[in-house]
Amino acid sequence: MKFKLASLSAYVKPEAHLVQQTIHGALVTLCGILLATVLFVHEMGSFYREHHVTQMSVDMARRHALTINIVITFPSVPCAVLSIDVLDISGTAENDASYAHHMHIHKMRLDAAGKQIGRVEYHTPQSQQIMDTGSEQLVSVNIQEAMQHLVDMEDESDHHEGCHVYGSMDVKRVAGRLHISIHQNMVFQMLPQLLGSHHIPKILNMTHSIKHLSFGPIYPGQLNPLDGYVHTVKKEPYSFKYFLKIVPTEYYNRLGHVTETHQYSVTEYTQTLEPGYAPSLDIHYDLSPIVMTINERPPSLLHFLVRICAVVGGAFAITRMTDRWVDWFVRLVTKQK
């Protein structure tokens, strides 16, 4: 029985005195080991690297509110002058001076050189309060807060300050617009006698740097087209419009944890400012009815083992064939001598 099993062995063991070890054989062996190691490390890295499988389908889920994350710098617009409004087709109209509970926006003052002034953020005086009666919206104005806001605007404009804006806001999942412009202070337009010796600053330079703009949390490898975008106004004043198409996205990591977020594409439009109009930066957004599902699926373990056997076995097979060629060449050169 032992004899029959031994006859099936594909690896014949030669006698020790029939085996010859050479220096060139050792060099070829070392090269083969190095090649196999490099290929093994490469396959290991490929196995642990992220592998995304993407699917698209109609969005049938009822999702939560849309979160907008912004980090934008305006080097020529003071924080007191900068107005941030959220408008949508459902009738929502909120701004940073009207007790907007869904806006979590922070403003940091910048000097003329672009350096931050102090560590305390600027809080816009809440001079307006929008009251919805059901049939119409009424605006209540706090004159004292409005006057304080006007004083802040004058002081910051005289020192040529800028503003760094960051934070987030929760909006309804309908088409809308993020309108960043100059505070108009409607109360002083309706009651100009309140101005007295004060004046409303006129800012025309809407130079801006969008450091970050996203909708929802970030997943590994996500790209936001407007991140790092800079637009500089040199001569004529401009208004800037960005039209975003937002795609709901579900990202599943290797452990099955899901991150619900959004990706977007963008189209830019720049318009020369007409006389009498305030410069603005408008971000128009609309949601796509298609949801994108991204699964982070590594190759199967069996597939990984097959590739490891292929690369390592192939490396040693090539090494053995190379050793025979080198040995033949050495013997040929030796005979000629």
Short mmCIF file of C-alpha atoms in Angstrom, two decimals:
data_model
loop_
_atom_site.label_atom_id
_atom_site.label_comp_id
_atom_site.label_asym_id
_atom_site.label_seq_id
_atom_site.Cartn_x
_atom_site.Cartn_y
_atom_site.Cartn_z
CA MET A 1 0.00 0.00 0.00
CA LYS A 2 2.83 2.39 0.82
CA PHE A 3 4.48 1.65 -2.52
CA LYS A 4 1.33 2.44 -4.48
CA LEU A 5 0.76 5.74 -2.71
CA ALA A 6 4.38 6.78 -3.17
CA SER A 7 4.15 6.14 -6.90
CA LEU A 8 1.55 8.95 -7.13
CA SER A 9 4.00 11.59 -5.84
CA ALA A 10 4.73 14.30 -8.40
CA TYR A 11 7.80 15.47 -6.48
CA VAL A 12 10.61 13.01 -6.91
CA LYS A 13 13.38 13.35 -4.33
CA PRO A 14 16.84 12.92 -5.89
CA GLU A 15 19.77 11.57 -3.95
CA ALA A 16 21.87 14.16 -2.15
CA HIS A 17 25.03 13.35 -4.12
CA LEU A 18 23.14 13.98 -7.40
CA VAL A 19 22.23 17.55 -6.47
CA GLN A 20 24.59 20.39 -7.37
CA GLN A 21 24.29 23.87 -5.90
CA THR A 22 25.78 26.82 -7.81
CA ILE A 23 26.30 30.52 -7.17
CA HIS A 24 24.26 31.58 -10.20
CA GLY A 25 21.47 29.28 -9.01
CA ALA A 26 21.50 31.03 -5.61
CA LEU A 27 21.29 34.45 -7.29
CA VAL A 28 18.35 33.36 -9.43
CA THR A 29 16.64 31.92 -6.35
CA LEU A 30 17.03 35.21 -4.44
CA CYS A 31 15.56 37.11 -7.39
CA GLY A 32 12.64 34.69 -7.49
CA ILE A 33 11.97 35.13 -3.75
CA LEU A 34 12.08 38.93 -4.17
CA LEU A 35 9.66 38.78 -7.12
CA ALA A 36 7.24 36.52 -5.24
CA THR A 37 7.35 38.80 -2.19
CA VAL A 38 6.61 41.92 -4.24
CA LEU A 39 3.69 40.24 -5.98
CA PHE A 40 2.35 38.92 -2.67
CA VAL A 41 2.44 42.38 -1.06
CA HIS A 42 0.73 43.87 -4.12
CA GLU A 43 -2.09 41.33 -3.95
CA MET A 44 -2.51 41.93 -0.22
CA GLY A 45 -2.82 45.66 -0.84
CA SER A 46 -5.33 45.06 -3.61
CA PHE A 47 -7.40 42.86 -1.30
CA TYR A 48 -7.59 45.51 1.46
CA ARG A 49 -8.05 48.41 -0.93
CA GLU A 50 -11.56 49.89 -1.30
CA HIS A 51 -13.65 48.27 -4.02
CA HIS A 52 -16.83 50.18 -4.81
CA VAL A 53 -19.84 48.57 -6.47
CA THR A 54 -22.29 51.24 -7.63
CA GLN A 55 -26.01 50.81 -8.35
CA MET A 56 -28.68 53.32 -9.31
CA SER A 57 -32.43 53.08 -8.71
CA VAL A 58 -35.51 55.25 -8.24
CA ASP A 59 -35.58 56.86 -4.80
CA MET A 60 -38.69 55.48 -3.07
CA ALA A 61 -37.71 56.34 0.52
CA ARG A 62 -39.01 59.24 2.59
CA ARG A 63 -35.83 60.83 3.76
CA HIS A 64 -34.95 63.34 6.47
CA ALA A 65 -34.28 67.04 5.93
CA LEU A 66 -31.42 68.08 3.70
CA THR A 67 -28.32 69.37 5.50
CA ILE A 68 -26.16 71.96 3.73
CA ASN A 69 -22.57 72.30 4.97
CA ILE A 70 -20.65 75.42 3.92
CA VAL A 71 -17.20 76.92 4.50
CA ILE A 72 -16.85 80.10 2.42
CA THR A 73 -14.53 83.09 2.76
CA PHE A 74 -15.44 86.60 1.54
CA PRO A 75 -12.30 88.76 1.83
CA SER A 76 -14.09 92.00 0.85
CA VAL A 77 -17.48 91.64 2.55
CA PRO A 78 -17.72 92.39 6.30
CA CYS A 79 -19.60 89.93 8.47
CA ALA A 80 -22.18 92.53 9.52
CA VAL A 81 -22.90 93.33 5.87
CA LEU A 82 -23.08 89.72 4.70
CA SER A 83 -26.62 88.36 4.46
CA ILE A 84 -27.45 84.64 4.27
CA ASP A 85 -30.95 83.62 3.16
CA VAL A 86 -32.58 80.25 2.49
CA LEU A 87 -35.50 80.22 0.06
CA ASP A 88 -37.40 77.28 -1.42
CA ILE A 89 -40.46 76.57 -3.55
CA SER A 90 -42.53 75.56 -0.50
CA GLY A 91 -42.47 79.15 0.75
CA THR A 92 -39.63 78.93 3.26
CA ALA A 93 -37.81 82.25 3.70
CA GLU A 94 -35.24 82.46 6.48
CA ASN A 95 -32.13 84.56 6.99
CA ASP A 96 -29.40 85.00 9.56
CA ALA A 97 -31.10 88.10 11.05
CA SER A 98 -34.55 86.58 11.62
CA TYR A 99 -34.17 84.00 14.43
CA ALA A 100 -33.73 81.15 11.94
CA HIS A 101 -33.70 78.03 14.14
CA HIS A 102 -32.52 75.70 11.36
CA MET A 103 -29.46 77.76 10.48
CA HIS A 104 -26.29 76.99 12.45
CA ILE A 105 -24.00 79.52 10.77
CA HIS A 106 -20.87 81.05 12.28
CA LYS A 107 -19.12 84.21 11.09
CA MET A 108 -15.50 85.08 11.86
CA ARG A 109 -14.28 88.61 11.14
CA LEU A 110 -11.19 89.06 8.95
CA ASP A 111 -8.97 92.12 8.69
CA ALA A 112 -7.92 93.74 5.42
CA ALA A 113 -5.00 91.27 5.17
CA GLY A 114 -7.30 88.27 5.52
CA LYS A 115 -6.29 87.39 9.09
CA GLN A 116 -8.86 86.46 11.70
CA ILE A 117 -9.79 89.19 14.18
CA GLY A 118 -9.94 87.66 17.64
CA ARG A 119 -11.43 84.29 18.48
CA VAL A 120 -15.02 85.33 19.11
CA GLU A 121 -17.43 84.93 16.23
CA TYR A 122 -19.66 87.73 15.02
CA HIS A 123 -23.34 87.38 15.95
CA THR A 124 -25.71 89.10 13.56
CA PRO A 125 -28.23 91.24 15.48
CA GLN A 126 -31.65 89.60 15.24
CA SER A 127 -33.57 92.61 13.96
CA GLN A 128 -36.35 90.72 12.18
CA GLN A 129 -38.82 88.06 13.16
CA ILE A 130 -40.98 86.33 10.57
CA MET A 131 -44.43 85.25 11.80
CA ASP A 132 -46.54 82.87 9.77
CA THR A 133 -50.28 83.39 10.29
CA GLY A 134 -51.27 80.63 7.93
CA SER A 135 -52.55 82.85 5.17
CA GLU A 136 -49.62 85.26 5.09
CA GLN A 137 -46.22 86.00 6.61
CA LEU A 138 -45.68 89.08 8.76
CA VAL A 139 -42.31 90.63 9.61
CA SER A 140 -41.74 92.15 13.02
CA VAL A 141 -38.79 94.57 13.23
CA ASN A 142 -36.74 95.32 16.34
CA ILE A 143 -35.59 98.93 15.84
CA GLN A 144 -32.91 98.76 18.53
CA GLU A 145 -31.32 95.63 17.01
CA ALA A 146 -31.57 97.14 13.53
CA MET A 147 -29.71 100.28 14.67
CA GLN A 148 -26.99 98.16 16.29
CA HIS A 149 -26.69 96.18 13.07
CA LEU A 150 -26.30 99.41 11.10
CA VAL A 151 -23.52 100.62 13.43
CA ASP A 152 -21.70 97.28 13.02
CA MET A 153 -21.99 97.53 9.24
CA GLU A 154 -20.51 101.01 9.16
CA ASP A 155 -17.65 100.17 11.52
CA GLU A 156 -16.58 96.98 9.71
CA SER A 157 -16.90 98.58 6.27
CA ASP A 158 -14.72 101.53 7.30
CA HIS A 159 -11.98 99.06 8.31
CA HIS A 160 -12.33 97.09 5.02
CA GLU A 161 -12.99 93.83 6.81
CA GLY A 162 -13.84 90.43 5.33
CA CYS A 163 -15.74 87.44 6.63
CA HIS A 164 -15.18 83.70 7.01
CA VAL A 165 -18.49 81.82 7.09
CA TYR A 166 -18.89 78.19 8.15
CA GLY A 167 -21.58 75.93 9.54
CA SER A 168 -24.65 74.03 8.43
CA MET A 169 -28.36 74.49 7.86
CA ASP A 170 -31.29 72.09 7.60
CA VAL A 171 -33.64 72.73 4.69
CA LYS A 172 -36.65 70.98 3.20
CA ARG A 173 -36.11 68.35 0.51
CA VAL A 174 -37.45 70.55 -2.28
CA ALA A 175 -35.85 72.79 -4.87
CA GLY A 176 -34.45 75.89 -3.24
CA ARG A 177 -31.79 78.54 -3.18
CA LEU A 178 -29.06 79.63 -0.80
CA HIS A 179 -28.80 83.38 -1.32
CA ILE A 180 -25.70 85.12 0.04
CA SER A 181 -25.76 88.86 -0.52
CA ILE A 182 -25.59 92.27 1.13
CA HIS A 183 -27.94 93.17 3.99
CA GLN A 184 -30.48 95.64 2.60
CA ASN A 185 -32.05 96.60 5.96
CA MET A 186 -35.57 97.02 4.64
CA VAL A 187 -36.56 98.90 7.78
CA PHE A 188 -34.37 101.85 6.76
CA GLN A 189 -35.76 101.82 3.26
CA MET A 190 -39.29 102.01 4.68
CA LEU A 191 -38.31 104.51 7.40
CA PRO A 192 -35.31 106.47 6.03
CA GLN A 193 -35.65 109.07 8.79
CA LEU A 194 -34.17 106.50 11.19
CA LEU A 195 -30.84 106.66 9.41
CA GLY A 196 -29.97 110.10 10.71
CA SER A 197 -26.25 110.59 10.17
CA HIS A 198 -25.70 106.88 9.42
CA HIS A 199 -25.47 105.30 5.98
CA ILE A 200 -25.87 101.83 4.54
CA PRO A 201 -22.50 100.63 3.17
CA LYS A 202 -22.36 99.77 -0.50
CA ILE A 203 -20.25 96.66 -1.12
CA LEU A 204 -19.83 95.50 -4.72
CA ASN A 205 -16.93 93.04 -4.51
CA MET A 206 -18.24 89.48 -4.01
CA THR A 207 -14.86 87.77 -4.37
CA HIS A 208 -15.21 84.41 -2.62
CA SER A 209 -13.39 81.18 -1.88
CA ILE A 210 -15.54 78.07 -1.43
CA LYS A 211 -13.44 75.86 0.78
CA HIS A 212 -16.18 73.30 1.31
CA LEU A 213 -19.75 72.75 0.16
CA SER A 214 -21.55 69.46 0.76
CA PHE A 215 -24.97 68.02 1.52
CA GLY A 216 -24.95 65.64 4.46
CA PRO A 217 -22.08 63.61 5.93
CA ILE A 218 -18.94 62.70 4.01
CA TYR A 219 -18.07 59.11 3.02
CA PRO A 220 -14.55 57.87 2.12
CA GLY A 221 -13.49 58.94 -1.34
CA GLN A 222 -16.31 61.45 -1.85
CA LEU A 223 -15.61 64.37 -4.20
CA ASN A 224 -17.38 67.73 -3.96
CA PRO A 225 -16.93 69.73 -7.21
CA LEU A 226 -16.96 73.17 -5.56
CA ASP A 227 -14.43 72.40 -2.81
CA GLY A 228 -11.43 74.70 -3.23
CA TYR A 229 -13.15 76.88 -5.85
CA VAL A 230 -12.01 80.54 -5.89
CA HIS A 231 -13.62 83.36 -7.86
CA THR A 232 -11.97 86.79 -7.83
CA VAL A 233 -13.65 90.03 -8.91
CA LYS A 234 -11.11 92.38 -10.48
CA LYS A 235 -12.95 95.25 -12.18
CA GLU A 236 -16.68 95.06 -12.86
CA PRO A 237 -18.96 93.80 -10.05
CA TYR A 238 -20.55 90.42 -10.65
CA SER A 239 -23.25 88.20 -9.29
CA PHE A 240 -22.52 84.49 -9.21
CA LYS A 241 -24.98 81.66 -9.70
CA TYR A 242 -24.28 77.97 -9.14
CA PHE A 243 -26.87 75.43 -10.24
CA LEU A 244 -26.54 72.12 -8.40
CA LYS A 245 -28.22 68.80 -9.14
CA ILE A 246 -28.17 66.77 -5.93
CA VAL A 247 -28.15 62.96 -6.05
CA PRO A 248 -29.15 61.06 -2.85
CA THR A 249 -26.43 58.53 -2.02
CA GLU A 250 -26.28 55.52 0.29
CA TYR A 251 -22.79 54.32 1.18
CA TYR A 252 -22.31 50.87 2.76
CA ASN A 253 -18.92 50.12 4.29
CA ARG A 254 -17.44 46.63 4.70
CA LEU A 255 -19.21 46.15 8.03
CA GLY A 256 -22.59 46.95 6.51
CA HIS A 257 -22.96 50.37 8.16
CA VAL A 258 -24.87 52.77 5.90
CA THR A 259 -24.16 56.50 5.49
CA GLU A 260 -26.98 58.49 3.92
CA THR A 261 -25.57 61.52 2.14
CA HIS A 262 -25.64 63.32 -1.22
CA GLN A 263 -23.41 63.97 -4.20
CA TYR A 264 -23.91 66.78 -6.67
CA SER A 265 -22.95 68.16 -10.05
CA VAL A 266 -22.65 71.88 -10.70
CA THR A 267 -23.05 74.41 -13.49
CA GLU A 268 -21.73 77.94 -13.02
CA TYR A 269 -23.15 81.17 -14.40
CA THR A 270 -21.64 84.66 -13.90
CA GLN A 271 -23.66 87.80 -14.52
CA THR A 272 -22.50 91.43 -14.72
CA LEU A 273 -24.16 93.44 -12.00
CA GLU A 274 -26.81 95.88 -13.17
CA PRO A 275 -26.80 99.41 -11.64
CA GLY A 276 -28.91 99.61 -8.50
CA TYR A 277 -28.64 95.88 -7.68
CA ALA A 278 -26.68 94.32 -4.87
CA PRO A 279 -24.05 91.67 -5.70
CA SER A 280 -24.88 88.15 -4.64
CA LEU A 281 -23.82 84.53 -4.64
CA ASP A 282 -26.73 82.19 -5.35
CA ILE A 283 -26.56 78.44 -4.95
CA HIS A 284 -29.61 76.90 -6.61
CA TYR A 285 -30.19 73.26 -5.73
CA ASP A 286 -32.63 70.61 -6.87
CA LEU A 287 -32.85 66.93 -5.94
CA SER A 288 -32.68 64.05 -8.36
CA PRO A 289 -35.33 61.26 -8.16
CA ILE A 290 -32.51 58.73 -8.56
CA VAL A 291 -30.63 57.32 -5.58
CA MET A 292 -27.09 55.98 -5.90
CA THR A 293 -26.06 53.01 -3.76
CA ILE A 294 -22.34 52.42 -3.20
CA ASN A 295 -21.18 49.16 -1.62
CA GLU A 296 -17.63 48.69 -0.43
CA ARG A 297 -17.13 45.01 -1.27
CA PRO A 298 -13.67 43.46 -1.13
CA PRO A 299 -12.92 40.41 -3.31
CA SER A 300 -13.91 37.06 -1.79
CA LEU A 301 -11.34 35.16 0.26
CA LEU A 302 -11.37 32.26 -2.22
CA HIS A 303 -10.65 34.66 -5.09
CA PHE A 304 -7.80 36.15 -3.05
CA LEU A 305 -6.26 32.71 -2.38
CA VAL A 306 -6.46 31.81 -6.07
CA ARG A 307 -4.59 34.96 -7.03
CA ILE A 308 -1.94 34.41 -4.32
CA CYS A 309 -1.30 30.88 -5.56
CA ALA A 310 -1.14 32.12 -9.15
CA VAL A 311 1.37 34.91 -8.56
CA VAL A 312 3.60 33.04 -6.10
CA GLY A 313 3.53 29.79 -8.05
CA GLY A 314 4.09 31.64 -11.30
CA ALA A 315 7.04 33.51 -9.82
CA PHE A 316 8.77 30.28 -8.74
CA ALA A 317 7.98 28.61 -12.08
CA ILE A 318 9.60 31.51 -13.93
CA THR A 319 12.53 31.34 -11.51
CA ARG A 320 13.07 27.61 -12.19
CA MET A 321 12.92 28.18 -15.95
CA THR A 322 15.34 31.11 -15.66
CA ASP A 323 17.70 28.96 -13.57
CA ARG A 324 17.84 26.34 -16.35
CA TRP A 325 18.62 28.98 -18.98
CA VAL A 326 21.32 30.56 -16.83
CA ASP A 327 22.83 27.18 -16.03
CA TRP A 328 22.86 26.23 -19.75
CA PHE A 329 24.53 29.54 -20.62
CA VAL A 330 27.19 29.15 -17.89
CA ARG A 331 27.99 25.59 -18.99
CA LEU A 332 28.26 26.76 -22.61
CA VAL A 333 30.69 29.56 -21.71
CA THR A 334 32.73 27.20 -19.53
CA LYS A 335 33.13 24.63 -22.35
CA GLN A 336 34.34 27.30 -24.81
CA LYS A 337 37.08 28.31 -22.37
#
